GROMACS .gro file of C-alpha atoms in nm:
model
  229
    1ARG     CA    1   8.926  15.232  15.325
    2LEU     CA    2   8.588  15.051  15.282
    3PHE     CA    3   8.760  14.723  15.214
    4VAL     CA    4   8.958  14.751  15.537
    5ASP     CA    5   8.643  14.822  15.731
    6VAL     CA    6   8.466  14.528  15.581
    7ALA     CA    7   8.730  14.267  15.541
    8LEU     CA    8   8.979  14.338  15.820
    9ALA     CA    9   8.742  14.430  16.091
   10PRO     CA   10   8.700  14.170  16.383
   11ALA     CA   11   8.426  13.913  16.312
   12ALA     CA   12   8.247  14.038  16.626
   13ALA     CA   13   8.188  14.367  16.458
   14TRP     CA   14   7.965  14.191  16.194
   15GLU     CA   15   7.809  13.943  16.424
   16HIS     CA   16   7.454  14.050  16.347
   17ALA     CA   17   7.519  14.133  15.983
   18SER     CA   18   7.725  13.836  15.850
   19ALA     CA   19   7.516  13.810  15.540
   20GLU     CA   20   7.559  14.176  15.450
   21ARG     CA   21   7.933  14.144  15.518
   22VAL     CA   22   7.955  13.865  15.267
   23VAL     CA   23   7.774  14.074  15.000
   24LEU     CA   24   8.005  14.361  15.059
   25LEU     CA   25   8.309  14.138  15.050
   26GLU     CA   26   8.210  13.982  14.718
   27ALA     CA   27   8.148  14.322  14.559
   28LEU     CA   28   8.488  14.463  14.677
   29LEU     CA   29   8.678  14.156  14.580
   30ALA     CA   30   8.516  14.160  14.233
   31ARG     CA   31   8.669  14.507  14.187
   32ASP     CA   32   9.014  14.400  14.285
   33ALA     CA   33   9.000  14.574  14.617
   34TRP     CA   34   9.290  14.382  14.765
   35LEU     CA   35   9.544  14.636  14.622
   36ASP     CA   36   9.726  14.602  14.948
   37ARG     CA   37   9.781  14.228  14.935
   38ASN     CA   38   9.991  14.228  15.254
   39ALA     CA   39   9.685  14.362  15.441
   40LEU     CA   40   9.474  14.094  15.283
   41ARG     CA   41   9.719  13.829  15.383
   42ALA     CA   42   9.727  13.951  15.737
   43ARG     CA   43   9.347  13.882  15.783
   44SER     CA   44   9.289  13.628  15.508
   45ASP     CA   45   9.163  13.375  15.755
   46ALA     CA   46   8.881  13.613  15.875
   47VAL     CA   47   8.789  13.703  15.518
   48VAL     CA   48   8.779  13.344  15.403
   49ALA     CA   49   8.589  13.236  15.713
   50ALA     CA   50   8.315  13.495  15.635
   51LEU     CA   51   8.290  13.390  15.272
   52LEU     CA   52   8.275  13.019  15.361
   53GLU     CA   53   7.983  13.070  15.600
   54PRO     CA   54   7.707  13.050  15.328
   55CYS     CA   55   7.882  12.728  15.192
   56ALA     CA   56   7.845  12.525  15.512
   57SER     CA   57   7.497  12.380  15.478
   58PHE     CA   58   7.319  12.504  15.169
   59LYS     CA   59   7.081  12.272  14.989
   60SER     CA   60   7.119  12.212  14.619
   61THR     CA   61   6.745  12.241  14.579
   62ASP     CA   62   6.749  12.596  14.721
   63ARG     CA   63   6.851  12.784  14.402
   64ALA     CA   64   6.922  13.121  14.575
   65LYS     CA   65   7.136  12.976  14.850
   66LYS     CA   66   7.313  12.751  14.605
   67GLU     CA   67   7.403  13.042  14.369
   68ASN     CA   68   7.516  13.254  14.672
   69ALA     CA   69   7.740  12.968  14.796
   70LEU     CA   70   7.898  12.912  14.449
   71SER     CA   71   7.965  13.287  14.427
   72CYS     CA   72   8.126  13.278  14.766
   73LEU     CA   73   8.341  12.983  14.667
   74ALA     CA   74   8.465  13.173  14.365
   75SER     CA   75   8.556  13.464  14.591
   76VAL     CA   76   8.737  13.223  14.825
   77ALA     CA   77   8.945  13.092  14.533
   78ALA     CA   78   9.028  13.454  14.432
   79VAL     CA   79   9.139  13.546  14.787
   80VAL     CA   80   9.358  13.242  14.823
   81ARG     CA   81   9.516  13.321  14.481
   82ALA     CA   82   9.572  13.685  14.581
   83CYS     CA   83   9.757  13.570  14.893
   84VAL     CA   84   9.999  13.359  14.688
   85VAL     CA   85  10.038  13.561  14.374
   86ASP     CA   86  10.175  13.915  14.382
   87ALA     CA   87   9.982  14.174  14.185
   88GLY     CA   88  10.261  14.215  13.937
   89ASP     CA   89  10.265  13.843  13.860
   90GLU     CA   90   9.895  13.815  13.776
   91GLY     CA   91   9.849  13.657  13.436
   92LYS     CA   92  10.191  13.484  13.435
   93ARG     CA   93  10.212  13.105  13.425
   94ARG     CA   94  10.248  12.961  13.764
   95ARG     CA   95  10.476  12.663  13.842
   96LEU     CA   96  10.476  12.439  14.148
   97VAL     CA   97  10.816  12.395  14.308
   98PRO     CA   98  10.892  12.054  14.468
   99PHE     CA   99  10.920  12.066  14.840
  100SER     CA  100  11.274  11.944  14.828
  101LYS     CA  101  11.386  12.252  14.621
  102ARG     CA  102  11.226  12.518  14.845
  103ALA     CA  103  11.434  12.734  15.066
  104GLY     CA  104  11.164  12.729  15.333
  105PRO     CA  105  10.784  12.724  15.379
  106LEU     CA  106  10.567  12.958  15.172
  107PHE     CA  107  10.381  13.066  15.481
  108PRO     CA  108  10.456  12.995  15.850
  109GLU     CA  109  10.249  12.725  16.018
  110GLY     CA  110   9.948  12.886  16.187
  111SER     CA  111   9.975  13.206  15.979
  112PRO     CA  112   9.653  13.368  15.851
  113VAL     CA  113   9.716  13.253  15.503
  114ALA     CA  114   9.782  12.893  15.620
  115LYS     CA  115   9.456  12.895  15.823
  116ALA     CA  116   9.269  13.048  15.529
  117ALA     CA  117   9.391  12.768  15.288
  118ALA     CA  118   9.309  12.496  15.544
  119ALA     CA  119   8.959  12.627  15.594
  120ALA     CA  120   8.913  12.654  15.221
  121PHE     CA  121   9.036  12.296  15.181
  122ASP     CA  122   8.803  12.152  15.439
  123THR     CA  123   8.498  12.307  15.286
  124ALA     CA  124   8.590  12.224  14.926
  125ASP     CA  125   8.664  11.864  15.041
  126ARG     CA  126   8.312  11.826  15.182
  127LEU     CA  127   8.148  11.986  14.872
  128LEU     CA  128   8.324  11.741  14.646
  129ASN     CA  129   8.084  11.473  14.791
  130ARG     CA  130   7.783  11.663  14.658
  131ASP     CA  131   7.606  11.498  14.376
  132ASP     CA  132   7.609  11.816  14.172
  133GLU     CA  133   7.852  11.898  13.893
  134ARG     CA  134   7.854  12.281  13.938
  135THR     CA  135   7.916  12.252  14.308
  136LYS     CA  136   8.199  12.002  14.248
  137ARG     CA  137   8.361  12.229  13.992
  138ALA     CA  138   8.342  12.529  14.221
  139ALA     CA  139   8.503  12.322  14.492
  140LEU     CA  140   8.774  12.208  14.252
  141ASP     CA  141   8.851  12.575  14.160
  142VAL     CA  142   8.916  12.638  14.523
  143LEU     CA  143   9.139  12.325  14.547
  144TRP     CA  144   9.344  12.444  14.256
  145GLU     CA  145   9.436  12.756  14.450
  146VAL     CA  146   9.492  12.563  14.774
  147LEU     CA  147   9.737  12.343  14.581
  148TYR     CA  148   9.975  12.645  14.549
  149CYS     CA  149   9.965  12.690  14.929
  150LEU     CA  150  10.070  12.336  15.027
  151ASP     CA  151  10.397  12.330  15.218
  152ALA     CA  152  10.433  12.017  15.421
  153LYS     CA  153  10.435  11.650  15.314
  154LEU     CA  154  10.156  11.588  15.565
  155ALA     CA  155   9.942  11.852  15.399
  156LEU     CA  156  10.002  11.692  15.058
  157GLU     CA  157   9.902  11.347  15.188
  158LYS     CA  158   9.579  11.495  15.323
  159PHE     CA  159   9.517  11.667  14.986
  160LEU     CA  160   9.572  11.347  14.805
  161ASP     CA  161   9.356  11.134  15.033
  162ALA     CA  162   9.074  11.382  14.966
  163LEU     CA  163   9.087  11.370  14.586
  164LEU     CA  164   9.180  11.009  14.502
  165PRO     CA  165   8.838  10.872  14.594
  166HIS     CA  166   8.684  11.102  14.337
  167LEU     CA  167   8.875  10.958  14.037
  168PRO     CA  168   8.683  10.754  13.773
  169GLU     CA  169   8.784  10.392  13.725
  170ASN     CA  170   8.845  10.448  13.350
  171TYR     CA  171   8.895  10.745  13.117
  172PRO     CA  172   8.607  10.820  12.890
  173GLU     CA  173   8.652  10.749  12.526
  174ASP     CA  174   8.591  11.109  12.434
  175TYR     CA  175   8.756  11.389  12.641
  176ARG     CA  176   8.511  11.593  12.849
  177ASP     CA  177   8.584  11.880  13.086
  178ASP     CA  178   8.394  11.757  13.388
  179ALA     CA  179   8.465  11.727  13.765
  180GLU     CA  180   8.631  11.395  13.734
  181THR     CA  181   8.863  11.512  13.456
  182GLN     CA  182   8.957  11.820  13.676
  183VAL     CA  183   9.032  11.584  13.971
  184ASP     CA  184   9.270  11.388  13.747
  185ALA     CA  185   9.442  11.708  13.631
  186LEU     CA  186   9.471  11.844  13.982
  187LEU     CA  187   9.629  11.518  14.097
  188ARG     CA  188   9.876  11.515  13.806
  189ALA     CA  189   9.982  11.874  13.895
  190ALA     CA  190  10.026  11.782  14.262
  191ALA     CA  191  10.260  11.495  14.175
  192VAL     CA  192  10.552  11.724  14.129
  193LEU     CA  193  10.555  11.848  14.485
  194ASP     CA  194  10.673  11.517  14.635
  195VAL     CA  195  10.704  11.226  14.395
  196ASP     CA  196  10.757  10.960  14.665
  197ALA     CA  197  10.460  11.075  14.877
  198PHE     CA  198  10.242  11.085  14.567
  199LEU     CA  199  10.340  10.745  14.447
  200LYS     CA  200  10.277  10.597  14.787
  201ALA     CA  201   9.926  10.747  14.802
  202VAL     CA  202   9.843  10.618  14.457
  203GLN     CA  203   9.987  10.270  14.531
  204ASP     CA  204   9.770  10.262  14.858
  205ALA     CA  205   9.463  10.346  14.657
  206SER     CA  206   9.551  10.076  14.401
  207ALA     CA  207   9.586   9.815  14.668
  208ALA     CA  208   9.224   9.868  14.756
  209GLN     CA  209   9.100   9.879  14.398
  210ARG     CA  210   9.338   9.889  14.102
  211THR     CA  211   9.191  10.092  13.806
  212ASN     CA  212   9.315  10.206  13.475
  213VAL     CA  213   9.318  10.565  13.596
  214LEU     CA  214   9.538  10.478  13.894
  215CYS     CA  215   9.780  10.289  13.679
  216SER     CA  216   9.802  10.584  13.446
  217LEU     CA  217   9.888  10.805  13.750
  218GLU     CA  218  10.166  10.563  13.844
  219ASP     CA  219  10.309  10.594  13.500
  220HIS     CA  220  10.277  10.972  13.529
  221VAL     CA  221  10.489  10.970  13.850
  222GLY     CA  222  10.743  10.744  13.681
  223MET     CA  223  10.788  10.999  13.402
  224ILE     CA  224  10.839  11.282  13.653
  225SER     CA  225  11.092  11.074  13.841
  226MET     CA  226  11.293  11.011  13.521
  227MET     CA  227  11.285  11.385  13.427
  228HIS     CA  228  11.429  11.476  13.769
  229ARG     CA  229  11.725  11.227  13.748
   0.00000   0.00000   0.00000
């Protein structure tokens, strides 16, 4: 009942207590309070909007606001995941299904989940430009969940356009799990959704500046294409 009151109430009901609403939402979400995932999906756009509010304009030098924003981003990732993954499937390996093999869209255009994923994407996209490793990693955690919400080719192109500029020119000699490595992993995962659209985006990026990493991504797409023949 408390989760419904906090998460599903109209935003106007919390107009003068938005910060308190975020604190309650985080606490409830941390306790798996979305047992009724259909109810969460129905108002996921409002929940995500409330959680993203502290992420809009925090300064990296303000430790308290930064920690709050990073915590909110983690909750956003959890909400988006809960909207896509049924409770009984938690812990199971997820697989991305190519657009061409889907019977229809995962969520109708303009649905609360689609709006929530779009809002999460826009904020994460902006935060990727921060010169701060922890913030970038938190943003990428959100983008991993958004990836599983992508439906249309146009959405994929926007996703790729946001990530490609954050690739390094070369791979490091020794593997390290940093933001740039996660960007590469995220792009490789996204390639399966639409090989042709992915290859075009990579080739367009290569036309501006050809790098070893972009060449490797082209090879990656080639292998996927061969596997699907």
